[in-house]
Amino acid sequence: MDASFDQLIARLRSKPRLAVLTGAGVSAESGVPTFRDAQTGLWARYRPEELATPEAFARNPRLVWEWYAWRRQLVAEAQPNAGHRALVSLQQRFADLALITQNVDGLHQRAGAHDVIELHGNIARIVCSRGCGPCSEFDPRGAPPPCPHCGAPLRPDVVWFGENLPPDALAAAHEAAASCDVFFSVGTSSLVYPAADLPRRALSAGAMVVEINPQETALTPLAHHALQACSGRVLPALVEALDMAAA
Ligand code: OAD
């Protein structure tokens, strides 16, 4: 690794407050396709933006429900990767680390992360589309089953395009971005707001911003350190370098 990486390790050794925002790229090495990857198989002719909307669900609830059943299956078969595990190691080493994710796959939690701030919900949870609350018993096949309370169709507990983020999660993310010393943006295209605003808030509050992404994004020119490689490689290298520096 280069001088920039060594500087980053030196900064991390002073035990700063950390905020980490993750996106679909963190799960790419687990075999979960990112949002802006082309879809495969049966779903290749749809774009996620055409399925992950309240309008798509109103128009064709069965199609959207089946797409989520397929994605839920894909996630169930996936395993957390070295990047997820390295973030758990960082949580163990930094008492003050807020882990914020746009991912709905629950892989951070399956790797052992705690207190994950889920900005876009979780694909494993199901809720009433009219707002009665969560529902734990449901048939994932066919059309969306009715809510046992009001009869409205059940839906995945995820944020769709055009919907508001869960207010508590967004408030916790804003607080973490404003109060951290170092902000990591990992595996996200930094295109979807309000999540994409978080590193910018951290910058305005004086934090160091680090991006981990093999591709350039809109955030890259603003970041203090842009580590252009896969998170499954960079995050474990970071943990290893920290441990070596501490030895
Ligand atoms: P995207 O699919 O937009 O971007 C994934 C990013 O991960 C890209 O910038 C890739 O370069 C990067 N990437 C790919 N493989 C990687 C790897 N192995 N290591 C690190 N980075 C890698 O996904 P998000 O930015 O998460 O929202 O998308 C944000 C939101 O847009 C999603 O949560 C979803 C969406 O469409 C909703 O559903 C509301």
Tab-separated table of N, CA and C in Angstrom, residues 36-199:
chain	number	residue	atom	x	y	z
A	36	ARG	N	-26.548	-1.246	-9.656
A	36	ARG	CA	-26.330	-0.753	-10.999
A	36	ARG	C	-25.659	-1.799	-11.911
A	37	ASP	N	-25.504	-3.036	-11.393
A	37	ASP	CA	-25.130	-4.169	-12.257
A	37	ASP	C	-26.362	-4.562	-13.068
A	38	ALA	N	-26.127	-5.092	-14.270
A	38	ALA	CA	-27.274	-5.598	-15.027
A	38	ALA	C	-27.861	-6.781	-14.255
A	39	GLN	N	-29.174	-6.917	-14.238
A	39	GLN	CA	-29.776	-8.086	-13.591
A	39	GLN	C	-29.635	-9.288	-14.523
A	40	THR	N	-29.741	-10.455	-13.918
A	40	THR	CA	-29.526	-11.652	-14.722
A	40	THR	C	-30.794	-12.494	-14.770
A	41	GLY	N	-30.737	-13.516	-15.627
A	41	GLY	CA	-31.814	-14.512	-15.676
A	41	GLY	C	-33.163	-13.888	-15.972
A	42	LEU	N	-34.154	-14.377	-15.256
A	42	LEU	CA	-35.538	-13.975	-15.452
A	42	LEU	C	-35.763	-12.471	-15.358
A	43	TRP	N	-34.907	-11.845	-14.574
A	43	TRP	CA	-35.156	-10.431	-14.251
A	43	TRP	C	-34.338	-9.484	-15.116
A	44	ALA	N	-33.641	-10.035	-16.114
A	44	ALA	CA	-32.712	-9.226	-16.911
A	44	ALA	C	-33.413	-8.083	-17.648
A	45	ARG	N	-34.730	-8.256	-17.943
A	45	ARG	CA	-35.360	-7.187	-18.725
A	45	ARG	C	-35.938	-6.067	-17.854
A	46	TYR	N	-35.777	-6.186	-16.553
A	46	TYR	CA	-36.259	-5.110	-15.674
A	46	TYR	C	-35.072	-4.373	-15.060
A	47	ARG	N	-35.261	-3.094	-14.792
A	47	ARG	CA	-34.264	-2.349	-14.028
A	47	ARG	C	-34.799	-2.218	-12.608
A	48	PRO	N	-33.898	-2.281	-11.574
A	48	PRO	CA	-34.387	-2.167	-10.201
A	48	PRO	C	-35.255	-0.926	-9.995
A	49	GLU	N	-34.900	0.168	-10.683
A	49	GLU	CA	-35.666	1.408	-10.527
A	49	GLU	C	-37.110	1.246	-11.008
A	50	GLU	N	-37.359	0.202	-11.837
A	50	GLU	CA	-38.732	-0.022	-12.326
A	50	GLU	C	-39.505	-0.942	-11.389
A	51	LEU	N	-38.794	-1.607	-10.470
A	51	LEU	CA	-39.450	-2.570	-9.573
A	51	LEU	C	-39.523	-2.063	-8.136
A	52	ALA	N	-38.511	-1.300	-7.742
A	52	ALA	CA	-38.427	-0.867	-6.340
A	52	ALA	C	-39.102	0.491	-6.163
A	53	THR	N	-40.388	0.553	-6.517
A	53	THR	CA	-41.138	1.802	-6.333
A	53	THR	C	-42.542	1.472	-5.839
A	54	PRO	N	-43.163	2.393	-5.098
A	54	PRO	CA	-44.548	2.179	-4.670
A	54	PRO	C	-45.483	2.058	-5.873
A	55	GLU	N	-45.165	2.793	-6.959
A	55	GLU	CA	-46.027	2.758	-8.151
A	55	GLU	C	-45.976	1.364	-8.787
A	56	ALA	N	-44.771	0.774	-8.856
A	56	ALA	CA	-44.650	-0.570	-9.441
A	56	ALA	C	-45.447	-1.568	-8.608
A	57	PHE	N	-45.412	-1.418	-7.288
A	57	PHE	CA	-46.133	-2.346	-6.402
A	57	PHE	C	-47.636	-2.172	-6.574
A	58	ALA	N	-48.084	-0.932	-6.732
A	58	ALA	CA	-49.532	-0.682	-6.914
A	58	ALA	C	-49.983	-1.259	-8.257
A	59	ARG	N	-49.121	-1.117	-9.278
A	59	ARG	CA	-49.460	-1.560	-10.633
A	59	ARG	C	-49.455	-3.073	-10.738
A	60	ASN	N	-48.424	-3.689	-10.161
A	60	ASN	CA	-48.257	-5.138	-10.316
A	60	ASN	C	-47.636	-5.727	-9.048
A	61	PRO	N	-48.455	-5.863	-7.977
A	61	PRO	CA	-47.897	-6.306	-6.698
A	61	PRO	C	-47.226	-7.674	-6.786
A	62	ARG	N	-47.791	-8.550	-7.626
A	62	ARG	CA	-47.235	-9.901	-7.722
A	62	ARG	C	-45.815	-9.882	-8.302
A	63	LEU	N	-45.607	-9.070	-9.334
A	63	LEU	CA	-44.286	-8.972	-9.971
A	63	LEU	C	-43.240	-8.486	-8.953
A	64	VAL	N	-43.588	-7.445	-8.221
A	64	VAL	CA	-42.641	-6.875	-7.254
A	64	VAL	C	-42.386	-7.869	-6.124
A	65	TRP	N	-43.459	-8.524	-5.648
A	65	TRP	CA	-43.323	-9.521	-4.566
A	65	TRP	C	-42.418	-10.666	-5.009
A	66	GLU	N	-42.615	-11.119	-6.258
A	66	GLU	CA	-41.790	-12.231	-6.773
A	66	GLU	C	-40.328	-11.812	-6.929
A	67	TRP	N	-40.093	-10.566	-7.329
A	67	TRP	CA	-38.712	-10.074	-7.467
A	67	TRP	C	-38.028	-10.088	-6.107
A	68	TYR	N	-38.764	-9.649	-5.086
A	68	TYR	CA	-38.182	-9.655	-3.735
A	68	TYR	C	-37.979	-11.077	-3.228
A	69	ALA	N	-38.864	-12.001	-3.567
A	69	ALA	CA	-38.696	-13.404	-3.151
A	69	ALA	C	-37.404	-13.942	-3.752
A	70	TRP	N	-37.156	-13.591	-5.020
A	70	TRP	CA	-35.935	-14.022	-5.706
A	70	TRP	C	-34.704	-13.411	-5.031
A	71	ARG	N	-34.784	-12.112	-4.723
A	71	ARG	CA	-33.632	-11.456	-4.081
A	71	ARG	C	-33.406	-12.002	-2.667
A	72	ARG	N	-34.518	-12.297	-1.955
A	72	ARG	CA	-34.394	-12.844	-0.595
A	72	ARG	C	-33.678	-14.195	-0.624
A	73	GLN	N	-34.020	-14.981	-1.635
A	73	GLN	CA	-33.390	-16.297	-1.809
A	73	GLN	C	-31.886	-16.147	-2.079
A	74	LEU	N	-31.582	-15.199	-2.967
A	74	LEU	CA	-30.183	-14.926	-3.333
A	74	LEU	C	-29.365	-14.537	-2.100
A	75	VAL	N	-29.961	-13.693	-1.275
A	75	VAL	CA	-29.291	-13.219	-0.056
A	75	VAL	C	-29.154	-14.367	0.946
A	76	ALA	N	-30.192	-15.206	1.032
A	76	ALA	CA	-30.151	-16.332	1.988
A	76	ALA	C	-29.025	-17.294	1.631
A	77	GLU	N	-28.757	-17.425	0.324
A	77	GLU	CA	-27.698	-18.350	-0.112
A	77	GLU	C	-26.305	-17.713	-0.026
A	78	ALA	N	-26.244	-16.393	0.145
A	78	ALA	CA	-24.942	-15.701	0.187
A	78	ALA	C	-24.356	-15.766	1.592
A	79	GLN	N	-23.047	-15.632	1.669
A	79	GLN	CA	-22.352	-15.612	2.965
A	79	GLN	C	-21.631	-14.269	3.115
A	80	PRO	N	-21.522	-13.763	4.346
A	80	PRO	CA	-20.721	-12.552	4.547
A	80	PRO	C	-19.296	-12.779	4.036
A	81	ASN	N	-18.661	-11.725	3.526
A	81	ASN	CA	-17.301	-11.888	2.983
A	81	ASN	C	-16.267	-11.213	3.891
A	82	ALA	N	-15.021	-11.225	3.427
A	82	ALA	CA	-13.919	-10.709	4.261
A	82	ALA	C	-14.118	-9.233	4.624
A	83	GLY	N	-14.780	-8.488	3.748
A	83	GLY	CA	-15.050	-7.067	4.040
A	83	GLY	C	-16.022	-6.922	5.202
A	84	HIS	N	-17.113	-7.706	5.176
A	84	HIS	CA	-18.071	-7.673	6.299
A	84	HIS	C	-17.361	-8.043	7.606
A	85	ARG	N	-16.534	-9.079	7.531
A	85	ARG	CA	-15.874	-9.562	8.759
A	85	ARG	C	-14.870	-8.521	9.280
A	86	ALA	N	-14.178	-7.834	8.350
A	86	ALA	CA	-13.211	-6.813	8.789
A	86	ALA	C	-13.937	-5.654	9.484
A	87	LEU	N	-15.142	-5.350	9.038
A	87	LEU	CA	-15.897	-4.270	9.705
A	87	LEU	C	-16.271	-4.678	11.129
A	88	VAL	N	-16.547	-5.965	11.333
A	88	VAL	CA	-16.815	-6.455	12.697
A	88	VAL	C	-15.547	-6.284	13.543
A	89	SER	N	-14.385	-6.619	12.960
A	89	SER	CA	-13.118	-6.441	13.687
A	89	SER	C	-12.920	-4.970	14.045
A	90	LEU	N	-13.274	-4.072	13.121
A	90	LEU	CA	-13.122	-2.646	13.426
A	90	LEU	C	-14.061	-2.235	14.557
A	91	GLN	N	-15.289	-2.781	14.542
A	91	GLN	CA	-16.221	-2.476	15.650
A	91	GLN	C	-15.627	-2.919	16.985
A	92	GLN	N	-14.886	-4.039	16.951
A	92	GLN	CA	-14.282	-4.527	18.206
A	92	GLN	C	-13.119	-3.645	18.657
A	93	ARG	N	-12.459	-2.997	17.692
A	93	ARG	CA	-11.278	-2.193	18.028
A	93	ARG	C	-11.611	-0.734	18.307
A	94	PHE	N	-12.740	-0.255	17.762
A	94	PHE	CA	-13.129	1.151	17.957
A	94	PHE	C	-14.464	1.203	18.686
A	95	ALA	N	-14.417	1.638	19.951
A	95	ALA	CA	-15.647	1.680	20.747
A	95	ALA	C	-16.648	2.628	20.092
A	96	ASP	N	-16.127	3.657	19.422
A	96	ASP	CA	-17.001	4.666	18.831
A	96	ASP	C	-17.034	4.514	17.311
A	97	LEU	N	-17.745	3.521	16.856
A	97	LEU	CA	-17.859	3.305	15.409
A	97	LEU	C	-19.335	3.128	15.060
A	98	ALA	N	-19.846	4.025	14.224
A	98	ALA	CA	-21.241	3.892	13.768
A	98	ALA	C	-21.221	3.220	12.402
A	99	LEU	N	-21.898	2.102	12.297
A	99	LEU	CA	-21.964	1.381	11.014
A	99	LEU	C	-23.330	1.636	10.379
A	100	ILE	N	-23.292	2.336	9.253
A	100	ILE	CA	-24.517	2.755	8.560
A	100	ILE	C	-24.545	2.019	7.221
A	101	THR	N	-25.653	1.414	6.869
A	101	THR	CA	-25.683	0.712	5.579
A	101	THR	C	-26.912	1.074	4.768
A	102	GLN	N	-26.692	1.071	3.445
A	102	GLN	CA	-27.821	1.209	2.513
A	102	GLN	C	-28.305	-0.179	2.100
A	103	ASN	N	-27.568	-1.212	2.518
A	103	ASN	CA	-27.895	-2.562	2.073
A	103	ASN	C	-29.073	-3.127	2.866
A	104	VAL	N	-29.877	-3.907	2.174
A	104	VAL	CA	-31.061	-4.490	2.817
A	104	VAL	C	-30.844	-5.983	3.062
A	105	ASP	N	-29.583	-6.450	2.866
A	105	ASP	CA	-29.341	-7.900	2.873
A	105	ASP	C	-29.015	-8.490	4.242
A	106	GLY	N	-28.780	-7.666	5.247
A	106	GLY	CA	-28.506	-8.175	6.601
A	106	GLY	C	-27.165	-8.889	6.727
A	107	LEU	N	-26.279	-8.759	5.734
A	107	LEU	CA	-25.006	-9.503	5.800
A	107	LEU	C	-24.054	-8.933	6.864
A	108	HIS	N	-24.158	-7.635	7.146
A	108	HIS	CA	-23.324	-7.104	8.243
A	108	HIS	C	-23.678	-7.816	9.553
A	109	GLN	N	-24.972	-7.919	9.816
A	109	GLN	CA	-25.411	-8.560	11.066
A	109	GLN	C	-25.031	-10.037	11.076
A	110	ARG	N	-25.169	-10.705	9.920
A	110	ARG	CA	-24.807	-12.131	9.881
A	110	ARG	C	-23.309	-12.332	10.110
A	111	ALA	N	-22.501	-11.317	9.767
A	111	ALA	CA	-21.055	-11.420	10.023
A	111	ALA	C	-20.753	-11.176	11.501
A	112	GLY	N	-21.738	-10.605	12.235
A	112	GLY	CA	-21.524	-10.359	13.675
A	112	GLY	C	-21.519	-8.889	14.065
A	113	ALA	N	-21.832	-8.000	13.112
A	113	ALA	CA	-21.861	-6.567	13.452
A	113	ALA	C	-23.067	-6.274	14.339
A	114	HIS	N	-22.925	-5.266	15.198
A	114	HIS	CA	-24.043	-4.899	16.070
A	114	HIS	C	-24.456	-3.446	15.821
A	115	ASP	N	-25.646	-3.125	16.234
A	115	ASP	CA	-26.176	-1.750	16.141
A	115	ASP	C	-26.054	-1.166	14.731
A	116	VAL	N	-26.339	-1.971	13.724
A	116	VAL	CA	-26.217	-1.491	12.346
A	116	VAL	C	-27.386	-0.533	12.057
A	117	ILE	N	-27.051	0.619	11.527
A	117	ILE	CA	-28.090	1.595	11.171
A	117	ILE	C	-28.526	1.293	9.734
A	118	GLU	N	-29.723	0.767	9.588
A	118	GLU	CA	-30.214	0.367	8.258
A	118	GLU	C	-31.038	1.501	7.657
A	119	LEU	N	-30.425	2.164	6.664
A	119	LEU	CA	-31.108	3.322	6.071
A	119	LEU	C	-32.236	2.919	5.136
A	120	HIS	N	-32.095	1.755	4.498
A	120	HIS	CA	-33.079	1.367	3.478
A	120	HIS	C	-33.879	0.134	3.871
A	121	GLY	N	-33.888	-0.204	5.168
A	121	GLY	CA	-34.694	-1.337	5.628
A	121	GLY	C	-33.963	-2.657	5.498
A	122	ASN	N	-34.756	-3.747	5.513
A	122	ASN	CA	-34.170	-5.090	5.475
A	122	ASN	C	-35.127	-6.014	4.733
A	123	ILE	N	-34.578	-6.698	3.754
A	123	ILE	CA	-35.389	-7.518	2.852
A	123	ILE	C	-36.045	-8.700	3.580
A	124	ALA	N	-35.474	-9.078	4.726
A	124	ALA	CA	-36.006	-10.239	5.457
A	124	ALA	C	-37.299	-9.892	6.206
A	125	ARG	N	-37.523	-8.597	6.435
A	125	ARG	CA	-38.726	-8.209	7.189
A	125	ARG	C	-39.873	-7.881	6.237
A	126	ILE	N	-41.062	-8.181	6.696
A	126	ILE	CA	-42.266	-7.923	5.904
A	126	ILE	C	-43.193	-7.043	6.739
A	127	VAL	N	-43.809	-6.072	6.075
A	127	VAL	CA	-44.744	-5.198	6.797
A	127	VAL	C	-46.027	-5.031	5.993
A	128	CYS	N	-47.049	-4.530	6.660
A	128	CYS	CA	-48.320	-4.210	5.993
A	128	CYS	C	-48.112	-2.963	5.129
A	129	SER	N	-48.611	-2.985	3.903
A	129	SER	CA	-48.410	-1.822	3.031
A	129	SER	C	-49.278	-0.645	3.459
A	130	ARG	N	-50.256	-0.873	4.363
A	130	ARG	CA	-51.084	0.242	4.834
A	130	ARG	C	-50.616	0.734	6.202
A	131	GLY	N	-49.594	0.086	6.775
A	131	GLY	CA	-48.996	0.640	7.993
A	131	GLY	C	-49.374	-0.047	9.291
A	132	CYS	N	-50.009	-1.244	9.248
A	132	CYS	CA	-50.359	-1.925	10.512
A	132	CYS	C	-49.111	-2.374	11.280
A	133	GLY	N	-48.008	-2.564	10.575
A	133	GLY	CA	-46.783	-2.989	11.266
A	133	GLY	C	-46.216	-4.257	10.673
A	134	PRO	N	-45.227	-4.847	11.386
A	134	PRO	CA	-44.549	-6.028	10.848
A	134	PRO	C	-45.412	-7.280	10.884
A	135	CYS	N	-45.041	-8.232	10.056
A	135	CYS	CA	-45.741	-9.513	10.015
A	135	CYS	C	-44.678	-10.594	9.863
A	136	SER	N	-44.642	-11.568	10.766
A	136	SER	CA	-43.554	-12.544	10.717
A	136	SER	C	-43.921	-13.799	9.920
A	137	GLU	N	-45.220	-14.108	9.812
A	137	GLU	CA	-45.637	-15.317	9.091
A	137	GLU	C	-46.119	-14.914	7.709
A	138	PHE	N	-45.441	-15.398	6.668
A	138	PHE	CA	-45.939	-15.074	5.326
A	138	PHE	C	-45.454	-16.101	4.322
A	139	ASP	N	-46.224	-16.212	3.239
A	139	ASP	CA	-45.845	-17.127	2.162
A	139	ASP	C	-45.107	-16.311	1.102
A	140	PRO	N	-43.804	-16.604	0.876
A	140	PRO	CA	-43.051	-15.784	-0.070
A	140	PRO	C	-43.421	-16.023	-1.536
A	141	ARG	N	-44.216	-17.072	-1.815
A	141	ARG	CA	-44.486	-17.406	-3.226
A	141	ARG	C	-45.734	-16.670	-3.725
A	142	GLY	N	-45.836	-16.580	-5.033
A	142	GLY	CA	-47.057	-16.061	-5.651
A	142	GLY	C	-47.311	-14.603	-5.374
A	143	ALA	N	-48.591	-14.275	-5.140
A	143	ALA	CA	-48.968	-12.879	-4.921
A	143	ALA	C	-48.726	-12.505	-3.462
A	144	PRO	N	-48.566	-11.195	-3.164
A	144	PRO	CA	-48.358	-10.817	-1.762
A	144	PRO	C	-49.572	-11.179	-0.916
A	145	PRO	N	-49.370	-11.883	0.204
A	145	PRO	CA	-50.506	-12.247	1.039
A	145	PRO	C	-51.110	-11.022	1.727
A	146	PRO	N	-52.372	-11.136	2.182
A	146	PRO	CA	-52.992	-9.988	2.850
A	146	PRO	C	-52.513	-9.829	4.291
A	147	CYS	N	-52.477	-8.578	4.760
A	147	CYS	CA	-52.178	-8.300	6.167
A	147	CYS	C	-53.256	-8.951	7.026
A	148	PRO	N	-52.865	-9.702	8.084
A	148	PRO	CA	-53.871	-10.376	8.912
A	148	PRO	C	-54.796	-9.400	9.645
A	149	HIS	N	-54.402	-8.131	9.748
A	149	HIS	CA	-55.223	-7.150	10.472
A	149	HIS	C	-56.190	-6.419	9.551
A	150	CYS	N	-55.655	-5.906	8.416
A	150	CYS	CA	-56.518	-5.034	7.589
A	150	CYS	C	-56.743	-5.573	6.184
A	151	GLY	N	-56.032	-6.610	5.781
A	151	GLY	CA	-56.260	-7.195	4.457
A	151	GLY	C	-55.474	-6.549	3.326
A	152	ALA	N	-54.785	-5.424	3.612
A	152	ALA	CA	-53.968	-4.793	2.556
A	152	ALA	C	-52.792	-5.721	2.239
A	153	PRO	N	-52.241	-5.657	1.016
A	153	PRO	CA	-51.128	-6.556	0.702
A	153	PRO	C	-49.908	-6.284	1.583
A	154	LEU	N	-49.223	-7.368	1.958
A	154	LEU	CA	-47.958	-7.219	2.681
A	154	LEU	C	-46.871	-6.811	1.689
A	155	ARG	N	-45.824	-6.177	2.188
A	155	ARG	CA	-44.705	-5.746	1.335
A	155	ARG	C	-43.388	-5.900	2.093
A	156	PRO	N	-42.266	-5.939	1.367
A	156	PRO	CA	-40.982	-5.986	2.071
A	156	PRO	C	-40.746	-4.674	2.825
A	157	ASP	N	-40.062	-4.772	3.957
A	157	ASP	CA	-39.784	-3.593	4.786
A	157	ASP	C	-38.518	-2.908	4.287
A	158	VAL	N	-38.609	-2.405	3.050
A	158	VAL	CA	-37.466	-1.700	2.456
A	158	VAL	C	-37.950	-0.339	1.958
A	159	VAL	N	-36.982	0.548	1.789
A	159	VAL	CA	-37.328	1.878	1.283
A	159	VAL	C	-37.311	1.820	-0.238
A	160	TRP	N	-38.412	2.218	-0.850
A	160	TRP	CA	-38.467	2.265	-2.310
A	160	TRP	C	-38.161	3.666	-2.797
A	161	PHE	N	-37.797	3.766	-4.076
A	161	PHE	CA	-37.521	5.076	-4.677
A	161	PHE	C	-38.740	5.971	-4.466
A	162	GLY	N	-38.479	7.170	-4.001
A	162	GLY	CA	-39.566	8.130	-3.780
A	162	GLY	C	-40.130	8.062	-2.373
A	163	GLU	N	-39.706	7.091	-1.560
A	163	GLU	CA	-40.202	6.990	-0.189
A	163	GLU	C	-39.207	7.619	0.790
A	164	ASN	N	-39.736	7.978	1.960
A	164	ASN	CA	-38.855	8.545	2.990
A	164	ASN	C	-38.073	7.449	3.682
A	165	LEU	N	-36.880	7.823	4.164
A	165	LEU	CA	-36.087	6.876	4.963
A	165	LEU	C	-36.656	6.813	6.380
A	166	PRO	N	-36.437	5.678	7.092
A	166	PRO	CA	-36.918	5.619	8.474
A	166	PRO	C	-36.299	6.763	9.279
A	167	PRO	N	-37.124	7.610	9.902
A	167	PRO	CA	-36.598	8.830	10.537
A	167	PRO	C	-35.550	8.560	11.610
A	168	ASP	N	-35.728	7.506	12.413
A	168	ASP	CA	-34.752	7.252	13.485
A	168	ASP	C	-33.391	6.882	12.902
A	169	ALA	N	-33.405	6.039	11.865
A	169	ALA	CA	-32.145	5.617	11.231
A	169	ALA	C	-31.456	6.815	10.590
A	170	LEU	N	-32.242	7.662	9.923
A	170	LEU	CA	-31.641	8.833	9.259
A	170	LEU	C	-31.063	9.795	10.297
A	171	ALA	N	-31.789	9.983	11.405
A	171	ALA	CA	-31.287	10.889	12.450
A	171	ALA	C	-29.987	10.339	13.044
A	172	ALA	N	-29.938	9.034	13.280
A	172	ALA	CA	-28.719	8.426	13.840
A	172	ALA	C	-27.554	8.571	12.852
A	173	ALA	N	-27.837	8.429	11.561
A	173	ALA	CA	-26.780	8.554	10.545
A	173	ALA	C	-26.285	9.997	10.469
A	174	HIS	N	-27.208	10.944	10.530
A	174	HIS	CA	-26.809	12.364	10.500
A	174	HIS	C	-25.926	12.692	11.698
A	175	GLU	N	-26.327	12.179	12.845
A	175	GLU	CA	-25.570	12.440	14.086
A	175	GLU	C	-24.152	11.850	13.955
A	176	ALA	N	-24.066	10.623	13.444
A	176	ALA	CA	-22.755	9.972	13.296
A	176	ALA	C	-21.882	10.741	12.309
A	177	ALA	N	-22.473	11.198	11.200
A	177	ALA	CA	-21.685	11.927	10.186
A	177	ALA	C	-21.184	13.257	10.742
A	178	ALA	N	-22.015	13.889	11.537
A	178	ALA	CA	-21.640	15.216	12.059
A	178	ALA	C	-20.619	15.120	13.185
A	179	SER	N	-20.563	13.971	13.870
A	179	SER	CA	-19.717	13.911	15.063
A	179	SER	C	-18.464	13.041	14.883
A	180	CYS	N	-18.304	12.399	13.719
A	180	CYS	CA	-17.145	11.507	13.585
A	180	CYS	C	-15.877	12.304	13.241
A	181	ASP	N	-14.732	11.658	13.446
A	181	ASP	CA	-13.452	12.253	13.024
A	181	ASP	C	-13.039	11.712	11.658
A	182	VAL	N	-13.389	10.453	11.411
A	182	VAL	CA	-13.064	9.831	10.113
A	182	VAL	C	-14.339	9.157	9.588
A	183	PHE	N	-14.666	9.458	8.336
A	183	PHE	CA	-15.864	8.886	7.712
A	183	PHE	C	-15.418	8.001	6.546
A	184	PHE	N	-15.858	6.752	6.552
A	184	PHE	CA	-15.551	5.823	5.456
A	184	PHE	C	-16.794	5.656	4.574
A	185	SER	N	-16.609	5.788	3.273
A	185	SER	CA	-17.676	5.493	2.328
A	185	SER	C	-17.217	4.262	1.546
A	186	VAL	N	-17.910	3.145	1.730
A	186	VAL	CA	-17.395	1.869	1.214
A	186	VAL	C	-18.401	1.213	0.264
A	187	GLY	N	-17.983	0.973	-0.982
A	187	GLY	CA	-18.805	0.192	-1.909
A	187	GLY	C	-20.128	0.839	-2.264
A	188	THR	N	-20.127	2.161	-2.342
A	188	THR	CA	-21.362	2.830	-2.772
A	188	THR	C	-21.057	3.808	-3.894
A	189	SER	N	-22.004	3.905	-4.842
A	189	SER	CA	-21.801	4.791	-5.988
A	189	SER	C	-22.004	6.257	-5.608
A	190	SER	N	-22.449	6.505	-4.379
A	190	SER	CA	-22.677	7.888	-3.903
A	190	SER	C	-23.616	8.662	-4.820
A	191	LEU	N	-24.623	7.963	-5.303
A	191	LEU	CA	-25.573	8.597	-6.228
A	191	LEU	C	-26.933	8.826	-5.598
A	192	VAL	N	-27.272	8.016	-4.585
A	192	VAL	CA	-28.640	8.037	-4.073
A	192	VAL	C	-28.699	8.819	-2.758
A	193	TYR	N	-29.502	9.871	-2.801
A	193	TYR	CA	-29.666	10.714	-1.616
A	193	TYR	C	-30.861	10.221	-0.806
A	194	PRO	N	-30.905	10.433	0.500
A	194	PRO	CA	-30.007	11.264	1.294
A	194	PRO	C	-28.716	10.577	1.747
A	195	ALA	N	-28.545	9.271	1.490
A	195	ALA	CA	-27.317	8.599	1.957
A	195	ALA	C	-26.068	9.283	1.392
A	196	ALA	N	-26.121	9.680	0.123
A	196	ALA	CA	-24.943	10.272	-0.526
A	196	ALA	C	-24.544	11.602	0.114
A	197	ASP	N	-25.454	12.176	0.878
A	197	ASP	CA	-25.161	13.444	1.536
A	197	ASP	C	-24.308	13.255	2.798
A	198	LEU	N	-24.301	12.016	3.339
A	198	LEU	CA	-23.634	11.790	4.631
A	198	LEU	C	-22.137	12.131	4.602
A	199	PRO	N	-21.361	11.639	3.609
A	199	PRO	CA	-19.937	12.014	3.604
A	199	PRO	C	-19.746	13.509	3.433
